[in-house]
Amino acid sequence: MKAIQFKKTGTFTGNDEEIQALFGGHFCYMGKGRLKDIEMYFERGSQSLPIRFDDWIVDLDGVILVLDGAQYQALVAETASARKQTDDQKQLGQM
């Protein structure tokens, strides 16, 4: 699993280059005027995902997800729990 947070770095832009280096794809900014009037999308292959600053972009085995902070924390907790169960089963098997 690869993940990175989309952070605001300029008036209307974010850390696009860092994300593109990690995942490929590109960002699309649509609209003009105030930041709230601009729609942002992360596009890779056939996926076009709406995104906001502070969202997380996650690659799970080639599938891209855009998650808010609470969803990302839940995913991390679930992944850690599953990993612990797997490790516990391995230790029992070694005994």
mmCIF file of N, CA and C in Angstrom:
data_model
loop_
_atom_site.group_PDB
_atom_site.id
_atom_site.type_symbol
_atom_site.label_atom_id
_atom_site.label_comp_id
_atom_site.label_asym_id
_atom_site.label_seq_id
_atom_site.Cartn_x
_atom_site.Cartn_y
_atom_site.Cartn_z
ATOM 1 N N MET A 1 0.842 -1.172 0.000
ATOM 2 C CA MET A 1 0.000 0.000 0.000
ATOM 3 C C MET A 1 0.887 1.234 0.000
ATOM 4 N N LYS A 2 0.620 2.135 -0.941
ATOM 5 C CA LYS A 2 1.302 3.425 -0.979
ATOM 6 C C LYS A 2 0.251 4.491 -0.684
ATOM 7 N N ALA A 3 0.649 5.509 0.065
ATOM 8 C CA ALA A 3 -0.295 6.578 0.393
ATOM 9 C C ALA A 3 0.450 7.896 0.563
ATOM 10 N N ILE A 4 -0.230 8.987 0.196
ATOM 11 C CA ILE A 4 0.321 10.325 0.375
ATOM 12 C C ILE A 4 -0.845 11.295 0.532
ATOM 13 N N GLN A 5 -0.633 12.325 1.330
ATOM 14 C CA GLN A 5 -1.670 13.324 1.544
ATOM 15 C C GLN A 5 -1.517 14.464 0.535
ATOM 16 N N PHE A 6 -2.636 14.902 -0.020
ATOM 17 C CA PHE A 6 -2.674 16.019 -0.965
ATOM 18 C C PHE A 6 -2.723 17.305 -0.145
ATOM 19 N N LYS A 7 -1.633 18.059 -0.168
ATOM 20 C CA LYS A 7 -1.521 19.256 0.661
ATOM 21 C C LYS A 7 -1.453 20.508 -0.199
ATOM 22 N N LYS A 8 -2.022 21.573 0.306
ATOM 23 C CA LYS A 8 -1.991 22.860 -0.381
ATOM 24 C C LYS A 8 -0.593 23.451 -0.255
ATOM 25 N N THR A 9 0.014 23.790 -1.408
ATOM 26 C CA THR A 9 1.357 24.368 -1.394
ATOM 27 C C THR A 9 1.384 25.763 -1.995
ATOM 28 N N GLY A 10 0.386 26.108 -2.797
ATOM 29 C CA GLY A 10 0.298 27.433 -3.418
ATOM 30 C C GLY A 10 -1.087 27.990 -3.191
ATOM 31 N N THR A 11 -1.380 29.081 -3.854
ATOM 32 C CA THR A 11 -2.694 29.689 -3.699
ATOM 33 C C THR A 11 -3.802 28.741 -4.125
ATOM 34 N N PHE A 12 -3.628 28.094 -5.268
ATOM 35 C CA PHE A 12 -4.645 27.181 -5.783
ATOM 36 C C PHE A 12 -4.107 25.787 -6.073
ATOM 37 N N THR A 13 -2.850 25.508 -5.761
ATOM 38 C CA THR A 13 -2.236 24.241 -6.140
ATOM 39 C C THR A 13 -1.735 23.473 -4.923
ATOM 40 N N GLY A 14 -1.468 22.200 -5.170
ATOM 41 C CA GLY A 14 -0.971 21.334 -4.112
ATOM 42 C C GLY A 14 0.338 20.683 -4.499
ATOM 43 N N ASN A 15 0.697 19.636 -3.781
ATOM 44 C CA ASN A 15 1.939 18.913 -3.997
ATOM 45 C C ASN A 15 1.808 17.909 -5.154
ATOM 46 N N ASP A 16 1.337 18.418 -6.283
ATOM 47 C CA ASP A 16 1.086 17.593 -7.470
ATOM 48 C C ASP A 16 2.308 16.780 -7.899
ATOM 49 N N GLU A 17 3.449 17.429 -8.008
ATOM 50 C CA GLU A 17 4.643 16.767 -8.536
ATOM 51 C C GLU A 17 5.071 15.594 -7.659
ATOM 52 N N GLU A 18 4.985 15.763 -6.363
ATOM 53 C CA GLU A 18 5.344 14.684 -5.431
ATOM 54 C C GLU A 18 4.409 13.483 -5.614
ATOM 55 N N ILE A 19 3.126 13.759 -5.761
ATOM 56 C CA ILE A 19 2.136 12.690 -5.943
ATOM 57 C C ILE A 19 2.317 12.014 -7.296
ATOM 58 N N GLN A 20 2.549 12.801 -8.336
ATOM 59 C CA GLN A 20 2.748 12.234 -9.672
ATOM 60 C C GLN A 20 3.994 11.362 -9.717
ATOM 61 N N ALA A 21 5.030 11.731 -8.996
ATOM 62 C CA ALA A 21 6.246 10.919 -8.954
ATOM 63 C C ALA A 21 5.972 9.567 -8.291
ATOM 64 N N LEU A 22 5.089 9.544 -7.302
ATOM 65 C CA LEU A 22 4.783 8.315 -6.576
ATOM 66 C C LEU A 22 3.784 7.432 -7.319
ATOM 67 N N PHE A 23 2.755 8.041 -7.919
ATOM 68 C CA PHE A 23 1.659 7.284 -8.517
ATOM 69 C C PHE A 23 1.534 7.388 -10.030
ATOM 70 N N GLY A 24 2.210 8.342 -10.660
ATOM 71 C CA GLY A 24 1.939 8.617 -12.064
ATOM 72 C C GLY A 24 0.667 9.450 -12.153
ATOM 73 N N GLY A 25 0.033 9.452 -13.277
ATOM 74 C CA GLY A 25 -1.204 10.202 -13.428
ATOM 75 C C GLY A 25 -0.957 11.702 -13.475
ATOM 76 N N HIS A 26 -2.034 12.466 -13.368
ATOM 77 C CA HIS A 26 -1.918 13.909 -13.382
ATOM 78 C C HIS A 26 -3.101 14.552 -12.654
ATOM 79 N N PHE A 27 -2.977 15.832 -12.388
ATOM 80 C CA PHE A 27 -4.037 16.593 -11.733
ATOM 81 C C PHE A 27 -4.720 17.490 -12.740
ATOM 82 N N CYS A 28 -5.992 17.699 -12.527
ATOM 83 C CA CYS A 28 -6.779 18.581 -13.379
ATOM 84 C C CYS A 28 -7.492 19.575 -12.458
ATOM 85 N N TYR A 29 -7.283 20.857 -12.728
ATOM 86 C CA TYR A 29 -7.948 21.919 -11.980
ATOM 87 C C TYR A 29 -8.953 22.572 -12.925
ATOM 88 N N MET A 30 -10.225 22.615 -12.522
ATOM 89 C CA MET A 30 -11.266 23.190 -13.378
ATOM 90 C C MET A 30 -11.976 24.315 -12.634
ATOM 91 N N GLY A 31 -12.192 25.416 -13.316
ATOM 92 C CA GLY A 31 -12.881 26.557 -12.720
ATOM 93 C C GLY A 31 -11.936 27.724 -12.568
ATOM 94 N N LYS A 32 -12.464 28.810 -12.030
ATOM 95 C CA LYS A 32 -11.636 29.982 -11.805
ATOM 96 C C LYS A 32 -12.241 30.790 -10.664
ATOM 97 N N GLY A 33 -11.483 31.728 -10.181
ATOM 98 C CA GLY A 33 -11.963 32.557 -9.082
ATOM 99 C C GLY A 33 -11.507 32.024 -7.746
ATOM 100 N N ARG A 34 -12.402 31.993 -6.810
ATOM 101 C CA ARG A 34 -12.074 31.559 -5.449
ATOM 102 C C ARG A 34 -11.764 30.065 -5.400
ATOM 103 N N LEU A 35 -10.969 29.685 -4.420
ATOM 104 C CA LEU A 35 -10.567 28.285 -4.275
ATOM 105 C C LEU A 35 -11.786 27.371 -4.180
ATOM 106 N N LYS A 36 -12.826 27.801 -3.486
ATOM 107 C CA LYS A 36 -14.000 26.936 -3.340
ATOM 108 C C LYS A 36 -14.727 26.716 -4.667
ATOM 109 N N ASP A 37 -14.455 27.544 -5.679
ATOM 110 C CA ASP A 37 -15.084 27.398 -6.986
ATOM 111 C C ASP A 37 -14.267 26.535 -7.940
ATOM 112 N N ILE A 38 -13.107 26.076 -7.495
ATOM 113 C CA ILE A 38 -12.237 25.260 -8.352
ATOM 114 C C ILE A 38 -12.421 23.788 -7.994
ATOM 115 N N GLU A 39 -12.697 22.975 -9.018
ATOM 116 C CA GLU A 39 -12.809 21.535 -8.829
ATOM 117 C C GLU A 39 -11.459 20.907 -9.164
ATOM 118 N N MET A 40 -11.028 19.971 -8.333
ATOM 119 C CA MET A 40 -9.749 19.309 -8.544
ATOM 120 C C MET A 40 -9.990 17.813 -8.723
ATOM 121 N N TYR A 41 -9.241 17.221 -9.642
ATOM 122 C CA TYR A 41 -9.339 15.786 -9.915
ATOM 123 C C TYR A 41 -7.944 15.203 -10.032
ATOM 124 N N PHE A 42 -7.798 13.966 -9.543
ATOM 125 C CA PHE A 42 -6.584 13.194 -9.796
ATOM 126 C C PHE A 42 -6.973 12.150 -10.822
ATOM 127 N N GLU A 43 -6.249 12.115 -11.921
ATOM 128 C CA GLU A 43 -6.563 11.200 -13.013
ATOM 129 C C GLU A 43 -5.390 10.277 -13.293
ATOM 130 N N ARG A 44 -5.697 8.983 -13.378
ATOM 131 C CA ARG A 44 -4.696 7.985 -13.746
ATOM 132 C C ARG A 44 -5.406 6.876 -14.500
ATOM 133 N N GLY A 45 -4.932 6.612 -15.700
ATOM 134 C CA GLY A 45 -5.599 5.615 -16.535
ATOM 135 C C GLY A 45 -7.037 6.040 -16.788
ATOM 136 N N SER A 46 -7.963 5.134 -16.528
ATOM 137 C CA SER A 46 -9.377 5.443 -16.743
ATOM 138 C C SER A 46 -10.034 6.033 -15.494
ATOM 139 N N GLN A 47 -9.276 6.190 -14.419
ATOM 140 C CA GLN A 47 -9.841 6.735 -13.186
ATOM 141 C C GLN A 47 -9.723 8.257 -13.152
ATOM 142 N N SER A 48 -10.803 8.923 -12.794
ATOM 143 C CA SER A 48 -10.813 10.366 -12.570
ATOM 144 C C SER A 48 -11.515 10.591 -11.234
ATOM 145 N N LEU A 49 -10.726 10.922 -10.215
ATOM 146 C CA LEU A 49 -11.254 10.991 -8.856
ATOM 147 C C LEU A 49 -11.256 12.419 -8.329
ATOM 148 N N PRO A 50 -12.415 12.905 -7.865
ATOM 149 C CA PRO A 50 -12.436 14.239 -7.263
ATOM 150 C C PRO A 50 -11.595 14.231 -5.988
ATOM 151 N N ILE A 51 -10.910 15.326 -5.739
ATOM 152 C CA ILE A 51 -10.015 15.398 -4.586
ATOM 153 C C ILE A 51 -10.051 16.798 -4.003
ATOM 154 N N ARG A 52 -9.829 16.879 -2.697
ATOM 155 C CA ARG A 52 -9.720 18.160 -1.998
ATOM 156 C C ARG A 52 -8.404 18.159 -1.226
ATOM 157 N N PHE A 53 -7.946 19.355 -0.886
ATOM 158 C CA PHE A 53 -6.740 19.430 -0.066
ATOM 159 C C PHE A 53 -6.983 18.686 1.242
ATOM 160 N N ASP A 54 -5.961 18.028 1.733
ATOM 161 C CA ASP A 54 -5.943 17.212 2.949
ATOM 162 C C ASP A 54 -6.513 15.809 2.757
ATOM 163 N N ASP A 55 -7.028 15.474 1.552
ATOM 164 C CA ASP A 55 -7.424 14.100 1.266
ATOM 165 C C ASP A 55 -6.163 13.250 1.093
ATOM 166 N N TRP A 56 -6.333 11.958 1.221
ATOM 167 C CA TRP A 56 -5.250 11.000 1.030
ATOM 168 C C TRP A 56 -5.464 10.241 -0.265
ATOM 169 N N ILE A 57 -4.401 10.045 -1.026
ATOM 170 C CA ILE A 57 -4.431 9.208 -2.215
ATOM 171 C C ILE A 57 -3.735 7.907 -1.828
ATOM 172 N N VAL A 58 -4.435 6.794 -2.044
ATOM 173 C CA VAL A 58 -3.943 5.488 -1.622
ATOM 174 C C VAL A 58 -3.961 4.547 -2.825
ATOM 175 N N ASP A 59 -2.889 3.798 -3.002
ATOM 176 C CA ASP A 59 -2.807 2.781 -4.039
ATOM 177 C C ASP A 59 -2.826 1.420 -3.348
ATOM 178 N N LEU A 60 -3.929 0.697 -3.527
ATOM 179 C CA LEU A 60 -4.059 -0.656 -2.980
ATOM 180 C C LEU A 60 -3.998 -1.642 -4.138
ATOM 181 N N ASP A 61 -2.859 -2.231 -4.329
ATOM 182 C CA ASP A 61 -2.670 -3.226 -5.390
ATOM 183 C C ASP A 61 -3.139 -2.714 -6.749
ATOM 184 N N GLY A 62 -2.775 -1.465 -7.084
ATOM 185 C CA GLY A 62 -3.100 -0.898 -8.385
ATOM 186 C C GLY A 62 -4.417 -0.148 -8.460
ATOM 187 N N VAL A 63 -5.219 -0.210 -7.405
ATOM 188 C CA VAL A 63 -6.483 0.524 -7.363
ATOM 189 C C VAL A 63 -6.256 1.799 -6.568
ATOM 190 N N ILE A 64 -6.603 2.935 -7.170
ATOM 191 C CA ILE A 64 -6.413 4.221 -6.515
ATOM 192 C C ILE A 64 -7.682 4.608 -5.764
ATOM 193 N N LEU A 65 -7.522 5.009 -4.512
ATOM 194 C CA LEU A 65 -8.622 5.505 -3.690
ATOM 195 C C LEU A 65 -8.282 6.914 -3.226
ATOM 196 N N VAL A 66 -9.292 7.752 -3.088
ATOM 197 C CA VAL A 66 -9.131 9.065 -2.464
ATOM 198 C C VAL A 66 -9.964 9.033 -1.191
ATOM 199 N N LEU A 67 -9.292 9.210 -0.058
ATOM 200 C CA LEU A 67 -9.941 9.098 1.246
ATOM 201 C C LEU A 67 -9.763 10.374 2.047
ATOM 202 N N ASP A 68 -10.775 10.710 2.852
ATOM 203 C CA ASP A 68 -10.578 11.833 3.773
ATOM 204 C C ASP A 68 -9.785 11.319 4.976
ATOM 205 N N GLY A 69 -9.465 12.190 5.893
ATOM 206 C CA GLY A 69 -8.611 11.819 7.022
ATOM 207 C C GLY A 69 -9.157 10.681 7.863
ATOM 208 N N ALA A 70 -10.463 10.711 8.179
ATOM 209 C CA ALA A 70 -11.069 9.666 9.007
ATOM 210 C C ALA A 70 -11.072 8.319 8.284
ATOM 211 N N GLN A 71 -11.374 8.321 6.989
ATOM 212 C CA GLN A 71 -11.376 7.081 6.222
ATOM 213 C C GLN A 71 -9.966 6.498 6.144
ATOM 214 N N TYR A 72 -8.967 7.364 5.953
ATOM 215 C CA TYR A 72 -7.582 6.899 5.873
ATOM 216 C C TYR A 72 -7.146 6.283 7.204
ATOM 217 N N GLN A 73 -7.469 6.936 8.313
ATOM 218 C CA GLN A 73 -7.099 6.394 9.630
ATOM 219 C C GLN A 73 -7.763 5.043 9.871
ATOM 220 N N ALA A 74 -9.017 4.883 9.441
ATOM 221 C CA ALA A 74 -9.709 3.600 9.589
ATOM 222 C C ALA A 74 -9.023 2.515 8.751
ATOM 223 N N LEU A 75 -8.602 2.864 7.539
ATOM 224 C CA LEU A 75 -7.903 1.908 6.686
ATOM 225 C C LEU A 75 -6.580 1.483 7.310
ATOM 226 N N VAL A 76 -5.836 2.434 7.848
ATOM 227 C CA VAL A 76 -4.550 2.131 8.484
ATOM 228 C C VAL A 76 -4.767 1.221 9.688
ATOM 229 N N ALA A 77 -5.787 1.511 10.490
ATOM 230 C CA ALA A 77 -6.075 0.680 11.671
ATOM 231 C C ALA A 77 -6.472 -0.733 11.254
ATOM 232 N N GLU A 78 -7.307 -0.852 10.226
ATOM 233 C CA GLU A 78 -7.741 -2.162 9.748
ATOM 234 C C GLU A 78 -6.567 -2.949 9.176
ATOM 235 N N THR A 79 -5.698 -2.291 8.439
ATOM 236 C CA THR A 79 -4.521 -2.941 7.874
ATOM 237 C C THR A 79 -3.592 -3.437 8.975
ATOM 238 N N ALA A 80 -3.389 -2.617 10.012
ATOM 239 C CA ALA A 80 -2.533 -3.019 11.131
ATOM 240 C C ALA A 80 -3.134 -4.207 11.872
ATOM 241 N N SER A 81 -4.462 -4.209 12.049
ATOM 242 C CA SER A 81 -5.132 -5.315 12.723
ATOM 243 C C SER A 81 -4.993 -6.608 11.926
ATOM 244 N N ALA A 82 -5.189 -6.528 10.615
ATOM 245 C CA ALA A 82 -5.058 -7.716 9.764
ATOM 246 C C ALA A 82 -3.624 -8.230 9.780
ATOM 247 N N ARG A 83 -2.654 -7.319 9.763
ATOM 248 C CA ARG A 83 -1.244 -7.713 9.794
ATOM 249 C C ARG A 83 -0.910 -8.405 11.116
ATOM 250 N N LYS A 84 -1.456 -7.891 12.226
ATOM 251 C CA LYS A 84 -1.201 -8.494 13.539
ATOM 252 C C LYS A 84 -1.789 -9.896 13.597
ATOM 253 N N GLN A 85 -2.991 -10.086 13.066
ATOM 254 C CA GLN A 85 -3.603 -11.414 13.062
ATOM 255 C C GLN A 85 -2.763 -12.395 12.257
ATOM 256 N N THR A 86 -2.245 -11.950 11.126
ATOM 257 C CA THR A 86 -1.393 -12.804 10.292
ATOM 258 C C THR A 86 -0.117 -13.171 11.036
ATOM 259 N N ASP A 87 0.503 -12.192 11.706
ATOM 260 C CA ASP A 87 1.722 -12.449 12.473
ATOM 261 C C ASP A 87 1.446 -13.412 13.620
ATOM 262 N N ASP A 88 0.305 -13.247 14.298
ATOM 263 C CA ASP A 88 -0.064 -14.145 15.400
ATOM 264 C C ASP A 88 -0.243 -15.567 14.897
ATOM 265 N N GLN A 89 -0.871 -15.732 13.739
ATOM 266 C CA GLN A 89 -1.068 -17.065 13.173
ATOM 267 C C GLN A 89 0.265 -17.708 12.797
ATOM 268 N N LYS A 90 1.201 -16.902 12.270
ATOM 269 C CA LYS A 90 2.525 -17.421 11.926
ATOM 270 C C LYS A 90 3.246 -17.898 13.186
ATOM 271 N N GLN A 91 3.148 -17.141 14.281
ATOM 272 C CA GLN A 91 3.809 -17.514 15.526
ATOM 273 C C GLN A 91 3.211 -18.790 16.088
ATOM 274 N N LEU A 92 1.893 -18.931 16.005
ATOM 275 C CA LEU A 92 1.260 -20.174 16.472
ATOM 276 C C LEU A 92 1.714 -21.357 15.632
ATOM 277 N N GLY A 93 1.840 -21.150 14.329
ATOM 278 C CA GLY A 93 2.290 -22.217 13.451
ATOM 279 C C GLY A 93 3.722 -22.623 13.741
ATOM 280 N N GLN A 94 4.554 -21.691 14.156
ATOM 281 C CA GLN A 94 5.959 -21.988 14.471
ATOM 282 C C GLN A 94 6.091 -22.728 15.800
ATOM 283 N N MET A 95 5.134 -22.525 16.697
ATOM 284 C CA MET A 95 5.174 -23.229 18.000
ATOM 285 C C MET A 95 4.901 -24.677 17.793
#
